Tab-separated table of C-alpha atoms and ligand atoms in Angstrom:
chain	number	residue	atom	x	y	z
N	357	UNK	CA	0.000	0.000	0.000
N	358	UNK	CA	0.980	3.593	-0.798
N	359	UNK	CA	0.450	6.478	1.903
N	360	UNK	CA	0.926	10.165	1.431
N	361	UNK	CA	0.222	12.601	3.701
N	362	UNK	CA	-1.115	15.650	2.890
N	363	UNK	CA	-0.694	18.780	5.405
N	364	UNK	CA	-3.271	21.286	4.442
N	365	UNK	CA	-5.490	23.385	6.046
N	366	UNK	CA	-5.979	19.612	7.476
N	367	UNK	CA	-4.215	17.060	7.335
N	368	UNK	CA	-4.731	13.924	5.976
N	369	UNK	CA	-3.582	10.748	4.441
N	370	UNK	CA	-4.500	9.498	1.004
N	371	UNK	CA	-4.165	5.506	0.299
N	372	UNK	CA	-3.111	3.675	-2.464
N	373	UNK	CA	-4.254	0.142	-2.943
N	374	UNK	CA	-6.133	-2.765	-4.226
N	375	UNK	CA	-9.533	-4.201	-2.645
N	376	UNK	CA	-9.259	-0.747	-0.329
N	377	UNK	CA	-13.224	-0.562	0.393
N	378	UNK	CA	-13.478	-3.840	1.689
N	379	UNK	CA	-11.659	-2.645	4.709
N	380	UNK	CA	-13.363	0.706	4.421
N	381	UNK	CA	-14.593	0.028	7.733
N	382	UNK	CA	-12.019	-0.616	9.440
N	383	UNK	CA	-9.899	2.554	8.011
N	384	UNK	CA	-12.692	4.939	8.513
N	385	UNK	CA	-13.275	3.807	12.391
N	386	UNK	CA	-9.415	4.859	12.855
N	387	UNK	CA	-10.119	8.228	12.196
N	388	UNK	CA	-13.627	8.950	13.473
N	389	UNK	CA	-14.711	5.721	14.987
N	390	UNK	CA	-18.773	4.351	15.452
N	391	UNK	CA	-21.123	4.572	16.524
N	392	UNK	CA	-22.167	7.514	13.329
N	393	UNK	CA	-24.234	7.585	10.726
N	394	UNK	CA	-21.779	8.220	6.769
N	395	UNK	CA	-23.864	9.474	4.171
N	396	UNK	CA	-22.550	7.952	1.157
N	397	UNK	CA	-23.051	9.888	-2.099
N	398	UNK	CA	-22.457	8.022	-4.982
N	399	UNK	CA	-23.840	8.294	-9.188
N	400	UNK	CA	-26.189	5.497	-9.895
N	401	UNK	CA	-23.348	3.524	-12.741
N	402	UNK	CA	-20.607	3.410	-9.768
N	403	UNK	CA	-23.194	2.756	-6.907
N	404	UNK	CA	-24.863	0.221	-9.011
N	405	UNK	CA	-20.978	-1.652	-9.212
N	406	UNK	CA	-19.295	-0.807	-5.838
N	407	UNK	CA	-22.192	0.780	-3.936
N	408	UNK	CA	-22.651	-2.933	-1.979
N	409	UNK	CA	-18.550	-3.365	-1.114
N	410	UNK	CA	-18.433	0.066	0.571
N	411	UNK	CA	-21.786	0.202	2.447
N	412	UNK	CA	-21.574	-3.553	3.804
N	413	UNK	CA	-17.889	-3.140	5.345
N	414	UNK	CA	-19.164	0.466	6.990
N	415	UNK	CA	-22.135	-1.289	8.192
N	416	UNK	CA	-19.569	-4.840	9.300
N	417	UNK	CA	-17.781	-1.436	11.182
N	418	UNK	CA	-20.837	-0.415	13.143
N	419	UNK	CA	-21.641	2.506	10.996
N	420	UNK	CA	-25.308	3.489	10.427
N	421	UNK	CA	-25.102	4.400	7.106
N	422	UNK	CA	-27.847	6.222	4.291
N	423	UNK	CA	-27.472	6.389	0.889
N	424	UNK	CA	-28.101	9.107	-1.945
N	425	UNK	CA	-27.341	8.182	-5.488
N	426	UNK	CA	-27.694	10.821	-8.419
N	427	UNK	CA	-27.673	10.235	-12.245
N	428	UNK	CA	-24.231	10.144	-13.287
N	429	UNK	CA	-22.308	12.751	-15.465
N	430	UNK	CA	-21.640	16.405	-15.073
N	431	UNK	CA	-25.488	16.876	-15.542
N	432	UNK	CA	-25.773	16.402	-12.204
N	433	UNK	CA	-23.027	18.642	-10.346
N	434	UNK	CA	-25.420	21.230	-10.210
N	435	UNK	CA	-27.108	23.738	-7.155
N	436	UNK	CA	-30.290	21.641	-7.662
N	437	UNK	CA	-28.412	18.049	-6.595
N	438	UNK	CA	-26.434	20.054	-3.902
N	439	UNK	CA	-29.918	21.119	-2.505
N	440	UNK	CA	-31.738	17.906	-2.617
N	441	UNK	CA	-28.342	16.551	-0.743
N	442	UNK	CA	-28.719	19.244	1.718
N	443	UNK	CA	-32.429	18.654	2.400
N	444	UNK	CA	-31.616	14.414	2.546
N	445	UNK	CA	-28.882	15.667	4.834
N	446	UNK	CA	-31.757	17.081	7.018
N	447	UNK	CA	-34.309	14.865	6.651
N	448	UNK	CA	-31.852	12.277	7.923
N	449	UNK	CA	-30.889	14.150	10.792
N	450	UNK	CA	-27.225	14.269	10.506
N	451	UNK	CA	-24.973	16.042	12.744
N	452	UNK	CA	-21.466	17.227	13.093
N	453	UNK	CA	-20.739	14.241	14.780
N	454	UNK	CA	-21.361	12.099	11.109
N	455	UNK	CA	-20.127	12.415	7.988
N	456	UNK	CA	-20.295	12.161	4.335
N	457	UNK	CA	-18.547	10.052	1.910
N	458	UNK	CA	-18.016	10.340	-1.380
N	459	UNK	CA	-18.027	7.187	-3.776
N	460	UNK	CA	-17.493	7.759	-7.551
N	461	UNK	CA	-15.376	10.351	-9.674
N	462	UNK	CA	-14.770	13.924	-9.764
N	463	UNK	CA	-18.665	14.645	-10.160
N	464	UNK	CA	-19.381	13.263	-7.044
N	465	UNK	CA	-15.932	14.440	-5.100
N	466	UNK	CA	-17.189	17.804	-6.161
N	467	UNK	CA	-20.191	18.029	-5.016
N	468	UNK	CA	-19.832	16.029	-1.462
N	469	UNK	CA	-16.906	18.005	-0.655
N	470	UNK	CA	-19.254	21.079	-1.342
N	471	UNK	CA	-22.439	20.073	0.863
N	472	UNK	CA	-19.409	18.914	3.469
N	473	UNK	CA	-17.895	22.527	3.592
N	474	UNK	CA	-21.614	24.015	4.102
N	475	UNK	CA	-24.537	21.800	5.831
N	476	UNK	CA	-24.235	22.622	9.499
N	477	UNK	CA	-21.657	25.383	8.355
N	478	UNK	CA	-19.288	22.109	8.038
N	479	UNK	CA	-18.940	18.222	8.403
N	480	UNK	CA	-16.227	15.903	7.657
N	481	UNK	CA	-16.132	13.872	4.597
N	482	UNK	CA	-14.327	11.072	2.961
N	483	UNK	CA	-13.440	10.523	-0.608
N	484	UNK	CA	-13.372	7.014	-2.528
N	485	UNK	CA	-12.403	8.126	-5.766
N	486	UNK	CA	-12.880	5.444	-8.320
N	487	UNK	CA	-12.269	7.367	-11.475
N	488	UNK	CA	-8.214	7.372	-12.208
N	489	UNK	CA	-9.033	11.501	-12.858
N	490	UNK	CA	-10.583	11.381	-9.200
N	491	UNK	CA	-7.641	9.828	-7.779
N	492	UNK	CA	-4.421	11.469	-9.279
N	493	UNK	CA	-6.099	15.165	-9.139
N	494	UNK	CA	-9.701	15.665	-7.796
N	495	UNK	CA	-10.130	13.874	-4.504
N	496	UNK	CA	-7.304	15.031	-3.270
N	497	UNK	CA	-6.258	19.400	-2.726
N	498	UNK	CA	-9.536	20.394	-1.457
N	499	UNK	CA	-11.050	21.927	-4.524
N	500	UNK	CA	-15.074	21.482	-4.213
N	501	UNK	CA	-17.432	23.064	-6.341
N	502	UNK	CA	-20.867	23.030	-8.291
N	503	UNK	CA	-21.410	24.398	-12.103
N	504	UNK	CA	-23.635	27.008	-12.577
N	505	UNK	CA	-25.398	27.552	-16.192
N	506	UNK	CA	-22.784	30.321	-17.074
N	507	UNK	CA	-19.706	28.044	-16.688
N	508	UNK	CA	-18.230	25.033	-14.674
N	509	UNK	CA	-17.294	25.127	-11.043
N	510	UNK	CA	-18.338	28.418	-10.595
N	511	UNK	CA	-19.443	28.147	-6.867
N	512	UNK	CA	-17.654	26.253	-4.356
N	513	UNK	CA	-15.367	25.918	-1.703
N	514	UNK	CA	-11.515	25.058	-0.362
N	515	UNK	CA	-12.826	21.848	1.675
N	516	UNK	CA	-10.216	18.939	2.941
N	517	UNK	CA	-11.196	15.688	3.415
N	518	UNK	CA	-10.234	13.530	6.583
N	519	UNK	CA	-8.846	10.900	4.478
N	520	UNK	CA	-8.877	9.654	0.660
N	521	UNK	CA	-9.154	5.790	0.186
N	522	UNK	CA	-8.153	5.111	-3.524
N	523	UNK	CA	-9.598	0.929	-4.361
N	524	UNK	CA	-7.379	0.538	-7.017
N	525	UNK	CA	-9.769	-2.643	-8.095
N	526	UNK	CA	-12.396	-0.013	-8.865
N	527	UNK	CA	-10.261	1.393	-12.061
N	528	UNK	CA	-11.147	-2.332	-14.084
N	529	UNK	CA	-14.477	-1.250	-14.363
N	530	UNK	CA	-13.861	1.965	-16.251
N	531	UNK	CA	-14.839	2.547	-19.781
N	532	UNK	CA	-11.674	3.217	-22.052
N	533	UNK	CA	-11.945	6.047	-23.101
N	534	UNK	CA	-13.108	7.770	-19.138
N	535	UNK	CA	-9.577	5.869	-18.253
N	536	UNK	CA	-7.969	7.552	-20.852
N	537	UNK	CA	-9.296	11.024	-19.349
N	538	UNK	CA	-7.140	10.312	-16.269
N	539	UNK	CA	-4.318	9.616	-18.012
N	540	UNK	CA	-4.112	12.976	-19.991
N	541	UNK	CA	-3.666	14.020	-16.299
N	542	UNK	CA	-1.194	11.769	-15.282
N	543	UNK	CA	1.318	12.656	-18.154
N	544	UNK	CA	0.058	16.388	-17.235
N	545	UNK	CA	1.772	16.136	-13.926
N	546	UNK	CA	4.900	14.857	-15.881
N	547	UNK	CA	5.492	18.135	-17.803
N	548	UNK	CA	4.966	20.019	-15.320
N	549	UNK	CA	7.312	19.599	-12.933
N	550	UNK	CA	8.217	15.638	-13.063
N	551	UNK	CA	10.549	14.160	-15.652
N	552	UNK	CA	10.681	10.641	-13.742
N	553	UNK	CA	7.241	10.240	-14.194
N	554	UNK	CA	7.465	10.905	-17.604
N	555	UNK	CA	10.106	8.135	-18.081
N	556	UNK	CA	7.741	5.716	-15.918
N	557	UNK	CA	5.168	6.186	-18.263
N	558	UNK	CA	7.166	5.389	-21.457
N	559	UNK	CA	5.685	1.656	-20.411
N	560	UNK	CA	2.029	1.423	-20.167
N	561	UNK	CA	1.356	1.120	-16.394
N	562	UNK	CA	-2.247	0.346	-16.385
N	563	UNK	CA	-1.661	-3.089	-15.271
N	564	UNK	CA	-0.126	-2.035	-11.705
N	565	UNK	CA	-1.131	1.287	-11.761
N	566	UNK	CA	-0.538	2.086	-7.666
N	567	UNK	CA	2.783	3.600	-8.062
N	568	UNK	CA	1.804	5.951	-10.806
N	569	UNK	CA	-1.264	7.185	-8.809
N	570	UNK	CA	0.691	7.627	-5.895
N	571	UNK	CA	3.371	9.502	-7.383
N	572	UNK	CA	0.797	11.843	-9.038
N	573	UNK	CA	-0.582	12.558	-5.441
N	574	UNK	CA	2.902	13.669	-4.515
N	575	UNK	CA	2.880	16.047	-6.830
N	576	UNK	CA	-0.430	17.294	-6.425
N	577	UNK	CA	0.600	17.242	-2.333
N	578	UNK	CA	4.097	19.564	-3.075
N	579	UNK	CA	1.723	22.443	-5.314
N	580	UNK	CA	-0.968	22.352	-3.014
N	581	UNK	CA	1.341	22.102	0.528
N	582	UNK	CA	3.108	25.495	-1.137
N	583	UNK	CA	-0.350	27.065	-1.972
N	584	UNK	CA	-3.781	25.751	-0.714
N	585	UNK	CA	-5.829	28.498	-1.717
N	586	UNK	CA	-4.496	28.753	-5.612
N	587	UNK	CA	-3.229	32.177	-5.622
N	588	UNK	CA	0.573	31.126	-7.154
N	589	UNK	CA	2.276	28.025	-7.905
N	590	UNK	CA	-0.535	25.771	-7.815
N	591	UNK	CA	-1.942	27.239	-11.261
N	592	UNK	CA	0.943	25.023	-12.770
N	593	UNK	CA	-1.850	22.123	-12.160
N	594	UNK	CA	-3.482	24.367	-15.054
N	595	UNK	CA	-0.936	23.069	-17.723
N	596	UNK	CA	-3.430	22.070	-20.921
N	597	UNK	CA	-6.481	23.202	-19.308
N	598	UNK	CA	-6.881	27.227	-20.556
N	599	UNK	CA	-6.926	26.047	-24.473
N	600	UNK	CA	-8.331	22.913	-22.930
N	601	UNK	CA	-11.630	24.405	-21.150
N	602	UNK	CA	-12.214	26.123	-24.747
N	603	UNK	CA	-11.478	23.120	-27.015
N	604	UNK	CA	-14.208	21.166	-24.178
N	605	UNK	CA	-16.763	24.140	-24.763
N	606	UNK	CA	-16.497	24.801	-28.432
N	607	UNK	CA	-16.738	21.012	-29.139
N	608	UNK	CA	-20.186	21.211	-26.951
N	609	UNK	CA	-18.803	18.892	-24.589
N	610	UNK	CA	-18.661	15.953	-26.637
N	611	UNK	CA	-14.951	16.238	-26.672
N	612	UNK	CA	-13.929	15.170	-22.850
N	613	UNK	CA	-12.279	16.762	-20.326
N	614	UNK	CA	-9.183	14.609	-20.561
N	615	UNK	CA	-9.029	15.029	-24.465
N	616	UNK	CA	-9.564	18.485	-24.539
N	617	UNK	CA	-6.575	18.896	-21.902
N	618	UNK	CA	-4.196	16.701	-24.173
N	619	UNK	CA	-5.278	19.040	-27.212
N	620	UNK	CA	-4.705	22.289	-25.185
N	621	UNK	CA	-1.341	21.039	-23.679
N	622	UNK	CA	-0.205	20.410	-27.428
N	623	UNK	CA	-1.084	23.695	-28.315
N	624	UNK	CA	0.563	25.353	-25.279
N	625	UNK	CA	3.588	23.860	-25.724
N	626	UNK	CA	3.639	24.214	-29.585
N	627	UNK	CA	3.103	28.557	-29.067
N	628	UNK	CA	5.536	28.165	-26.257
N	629	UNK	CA	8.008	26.803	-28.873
N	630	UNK	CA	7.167	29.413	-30.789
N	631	UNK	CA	7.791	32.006	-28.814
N	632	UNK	CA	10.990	30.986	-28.145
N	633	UNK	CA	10.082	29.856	-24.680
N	634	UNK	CA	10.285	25.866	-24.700
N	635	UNK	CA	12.826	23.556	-26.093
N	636	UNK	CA	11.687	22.324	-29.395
N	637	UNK	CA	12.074	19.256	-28.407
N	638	UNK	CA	9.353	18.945	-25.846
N	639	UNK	CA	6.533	18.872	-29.004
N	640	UNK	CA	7.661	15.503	-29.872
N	641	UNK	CA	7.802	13.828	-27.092
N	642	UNK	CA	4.422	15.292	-25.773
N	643	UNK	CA	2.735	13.954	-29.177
N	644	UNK	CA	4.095	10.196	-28.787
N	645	UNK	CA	2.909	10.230	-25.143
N	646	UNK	CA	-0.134	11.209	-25.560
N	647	UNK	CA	-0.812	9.023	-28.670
N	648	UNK	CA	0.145	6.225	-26.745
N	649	UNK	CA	-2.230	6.514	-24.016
N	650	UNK	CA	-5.103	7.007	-26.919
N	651	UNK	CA	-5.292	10.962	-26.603
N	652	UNK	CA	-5.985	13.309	-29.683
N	653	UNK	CA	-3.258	16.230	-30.464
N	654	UNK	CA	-5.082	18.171	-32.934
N	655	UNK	CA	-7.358	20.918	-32.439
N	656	UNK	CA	-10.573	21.612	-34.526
N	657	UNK	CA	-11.004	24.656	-33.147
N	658	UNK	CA	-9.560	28.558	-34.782
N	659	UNK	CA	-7.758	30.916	-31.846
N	660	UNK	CA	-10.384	33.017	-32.453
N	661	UNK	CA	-12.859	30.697	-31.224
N	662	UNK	CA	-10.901	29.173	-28.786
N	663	UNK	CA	-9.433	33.007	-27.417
N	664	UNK	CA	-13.164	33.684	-27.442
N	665	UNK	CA	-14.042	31.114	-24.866
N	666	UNK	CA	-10.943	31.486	-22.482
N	667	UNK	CA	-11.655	35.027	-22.220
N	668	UNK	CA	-14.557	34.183	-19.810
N	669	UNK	CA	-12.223	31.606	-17.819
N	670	UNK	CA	-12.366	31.848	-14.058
N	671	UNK	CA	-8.290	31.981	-14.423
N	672	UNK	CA	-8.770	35.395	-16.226
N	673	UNK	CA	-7.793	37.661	-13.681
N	674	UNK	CA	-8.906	41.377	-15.100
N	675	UNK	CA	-6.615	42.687	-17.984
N	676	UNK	CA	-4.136	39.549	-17.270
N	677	UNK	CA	-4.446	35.774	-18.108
N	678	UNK	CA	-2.075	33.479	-16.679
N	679	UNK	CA	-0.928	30.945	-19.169
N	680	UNK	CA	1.016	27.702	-17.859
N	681	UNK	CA	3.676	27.019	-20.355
N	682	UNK	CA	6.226	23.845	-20.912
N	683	UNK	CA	9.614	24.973	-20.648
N	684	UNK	CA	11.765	21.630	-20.946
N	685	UNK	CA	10.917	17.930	-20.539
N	686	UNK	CA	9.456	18.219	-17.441
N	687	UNK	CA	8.920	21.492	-16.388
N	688	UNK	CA	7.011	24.090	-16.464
N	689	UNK	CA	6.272	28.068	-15.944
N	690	UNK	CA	3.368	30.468	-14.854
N	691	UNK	CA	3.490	33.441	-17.571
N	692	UNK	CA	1.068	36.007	-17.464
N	693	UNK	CA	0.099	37.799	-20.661
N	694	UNK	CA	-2.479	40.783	-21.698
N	695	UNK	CA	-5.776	38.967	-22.553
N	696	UNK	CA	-5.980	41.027	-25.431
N	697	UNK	CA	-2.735	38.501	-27.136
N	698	UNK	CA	-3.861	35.222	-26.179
N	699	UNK	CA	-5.591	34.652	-29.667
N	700	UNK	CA	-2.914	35.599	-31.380
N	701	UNK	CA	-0.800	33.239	-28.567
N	702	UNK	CA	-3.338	30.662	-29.526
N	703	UNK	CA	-3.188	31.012	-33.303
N	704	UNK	CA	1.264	30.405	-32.860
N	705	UNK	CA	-0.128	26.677	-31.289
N	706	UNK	CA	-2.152	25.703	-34.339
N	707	UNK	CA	0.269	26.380	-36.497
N	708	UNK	CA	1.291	23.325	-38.398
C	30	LIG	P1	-17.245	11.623	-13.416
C	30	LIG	O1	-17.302	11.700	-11.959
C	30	LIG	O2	-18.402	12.160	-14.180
C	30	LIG	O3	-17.022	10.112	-13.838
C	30	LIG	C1	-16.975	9.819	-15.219
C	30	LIG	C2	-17.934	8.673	-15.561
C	30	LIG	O4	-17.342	7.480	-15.112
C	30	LIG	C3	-19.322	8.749	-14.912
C	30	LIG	O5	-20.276	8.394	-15.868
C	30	LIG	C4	-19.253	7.697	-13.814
C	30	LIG	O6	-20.513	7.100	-13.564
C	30	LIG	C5	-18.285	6.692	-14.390
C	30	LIG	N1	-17.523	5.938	-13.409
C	30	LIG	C6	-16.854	6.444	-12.336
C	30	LIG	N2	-16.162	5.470	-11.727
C	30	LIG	C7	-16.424	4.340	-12.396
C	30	LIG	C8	-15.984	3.000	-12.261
C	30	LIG	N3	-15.104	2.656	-11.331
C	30	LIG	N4	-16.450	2.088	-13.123
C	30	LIG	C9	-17.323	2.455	-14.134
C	30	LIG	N5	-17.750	3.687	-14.326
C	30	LIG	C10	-17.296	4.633	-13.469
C	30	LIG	O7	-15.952	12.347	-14.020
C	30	LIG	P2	-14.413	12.389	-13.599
C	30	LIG	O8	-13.693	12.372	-14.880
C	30	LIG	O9	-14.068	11.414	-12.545
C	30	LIG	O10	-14.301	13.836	-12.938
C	30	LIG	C11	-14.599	15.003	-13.677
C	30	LIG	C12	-15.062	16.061	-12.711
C	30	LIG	O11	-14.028	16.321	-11.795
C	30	LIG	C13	-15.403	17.377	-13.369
C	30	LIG	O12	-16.602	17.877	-12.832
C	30	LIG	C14	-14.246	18.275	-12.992
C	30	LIG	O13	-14.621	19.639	-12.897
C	30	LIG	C15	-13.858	17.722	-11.656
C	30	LIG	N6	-12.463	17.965	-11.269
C	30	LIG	C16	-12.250	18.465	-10.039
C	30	LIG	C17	-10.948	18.677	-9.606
C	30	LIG	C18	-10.692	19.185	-8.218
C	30	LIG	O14	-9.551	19.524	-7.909
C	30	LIG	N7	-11.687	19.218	-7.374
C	30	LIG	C19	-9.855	18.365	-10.441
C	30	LIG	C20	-10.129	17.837	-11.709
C	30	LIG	C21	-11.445	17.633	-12.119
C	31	LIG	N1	-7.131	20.374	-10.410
C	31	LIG	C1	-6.532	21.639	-10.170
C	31	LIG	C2	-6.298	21.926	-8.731
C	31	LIG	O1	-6.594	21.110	-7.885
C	31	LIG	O2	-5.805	22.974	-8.425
């Protein structure tokens, strides 16, 4: 088994490891033992799969436990699923003295981490990520939110979970191409600041993937140990995701998160190249990784529409956007620009 600790605003331990939630029971009672009632939150594909595993060791524990399961998919990280949470929250009587846990991907990491941070002005909550995106990046920083119709994760809150329990058995159950999504993160965390990882995934590890999860966690643990509240060095976890939100919105979501990342990374790096800020050689190696883990590089998207879309990102702050920009195999750079150039930033990445 892999432990990290993570020392946040609280701290906390994420672990690594196979057949994790049929000792769910036992690991939860170490840190706030029965007799309490866990609320777990789960979508109705993942309940319907590992729902039983999680719920029947809690109970084995002594845990009263309730369930709420939503329709899966970003649909439902909305204000209306947060309230009917809230109100089954109530209805059940919870207290401060139980707690919420999360089973499923980023979706439902979101939004339990969300209700957590405000029902009773605050409960704890535990995350069982069993999407590979939840594990490497979402269930683990604190990052909870809701969308709203204007744009995604537009309300929310910093909220830290007592502990983040990552069943690596739950990953064989993924679709391919939701799998893939992760991954575009994984090699994300290589280029931005981790050329080992980068040379661990030159072999596919999806067979054994615990050391690769875990070593994404680190990463994610060193950016957001240095800067909880995202006002510096932990907008390097943006690398891919400014030309990557637009490619997602222009395509009308039916391009994925974890695609849409992969295309925006390529064209970050290629304008970085451009601009004479990244080693040329970076653009290669990016494009071979990311075809081998069965991730598009090309964008069907003009700056202009792309530049038209970013300028309403969240990471727009006034006159200044801050781009995150490969420098060399394995690292990478905050730069700020005037909003005003990034389609013409944008337009240097789609150059052939
Ligand atoms: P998701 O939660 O929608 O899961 C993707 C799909 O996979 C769903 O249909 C789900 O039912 C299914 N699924 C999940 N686990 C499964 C399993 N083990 N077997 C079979 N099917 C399974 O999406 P996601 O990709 O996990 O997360 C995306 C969300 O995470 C977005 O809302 C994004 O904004 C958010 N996010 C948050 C952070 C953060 O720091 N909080 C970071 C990155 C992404
Ligand atoms: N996924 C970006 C962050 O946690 O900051």
């Amino acid at each position: 088994m892999k432990k990290i600790v993570i020392k946040a605003s609280r701290t906390y331990e994420v672990q690594v490891e196979k057949n994790l939630l049929a000792s769910a029971g036992a690991s939860l009672a170490a840190l706030l033992p029965p007799p309490r009632t866990v609320m777990v939150v789960s979508d109705d594909t993942v309940f319907a799969l590992w729902g039983e595993k999680l719920t029947a060791s809690l109970r084995a524990a002594g845990y009263t436990v309730k369930e709420f399961v939503i329709p899966h998919g970003e649909k439902s990280k909305t204000p209306e699923t947060l309230f009917a949470l809230w109100n089954a929250l109530a209805a059940e009587g919870l207290t401060r003295s139980d707690l919420l846990a999360a089973l499923g991907g980023g979706v439902v990491g979101d939004i339990v981490g969300f209700a957590a941070a405000t029902y009773l002005r605050g409960i704890p909550f535990v995350q069982f990520p069993t999407t590979l995106l939840a594990m490497v990046d979402s269930s683990v920083g604190g990052k909870t939110a809701v969308d709203l119709p204007a744009g995604k994760n537009l309300v929310g809150a910093f909220n830290q979970p007592i502990g983040v329990f990552c069943d690596t058995d739950t990953l064989s159950t993924l679709p391919p191409e939701i799998y893939a999504d992760g991954c575009a993160e994984v090699i994300k965390y290589g280029y931005i600041n981790d050329p080992a990882l980068l040379e661990m995934l030159e072999k596919d590890f999806s067979g054994d993937p615990e050391e690769v999860i875990a070593r994404c966690v680190c990463d994610k643990r060193d950016v957001v140990e240095a800067d909880e509240r995202d006002t510096g060095v932990r907008q390097l976890l943006n690398l891919g995701h400014t030309a990557g939100h637009a490619v997602e919105h222009c395509s009308n979501f039916t391009l994925s998160h974890g695609s849409s990342v992969a295309i925006g990374m390529v064209v970050m790096t290629r304008a970085a190249i451009a601009a004479g800020l990244c080693d040329p050689a970076v653009l290669p190696h990016m494009l071979q990784m990311l075809e081998r883990y069965h991730l598009p590089v090309t964008c069907p998207f003009t700056a202009s529409e792309l530049a038209a879309v970013a300028m309403g990102d969240k990471k727009r702050n006034g006159k200044k956007i801050t781009l995150v920009l490969p420098r060399t195999k394995g690292e990478s750079i905050l730069y700020p620009i005037d909003a005003k150039d990034l389609e013409a930033f944008f337009a240097k990445g789609l150059e052939a």
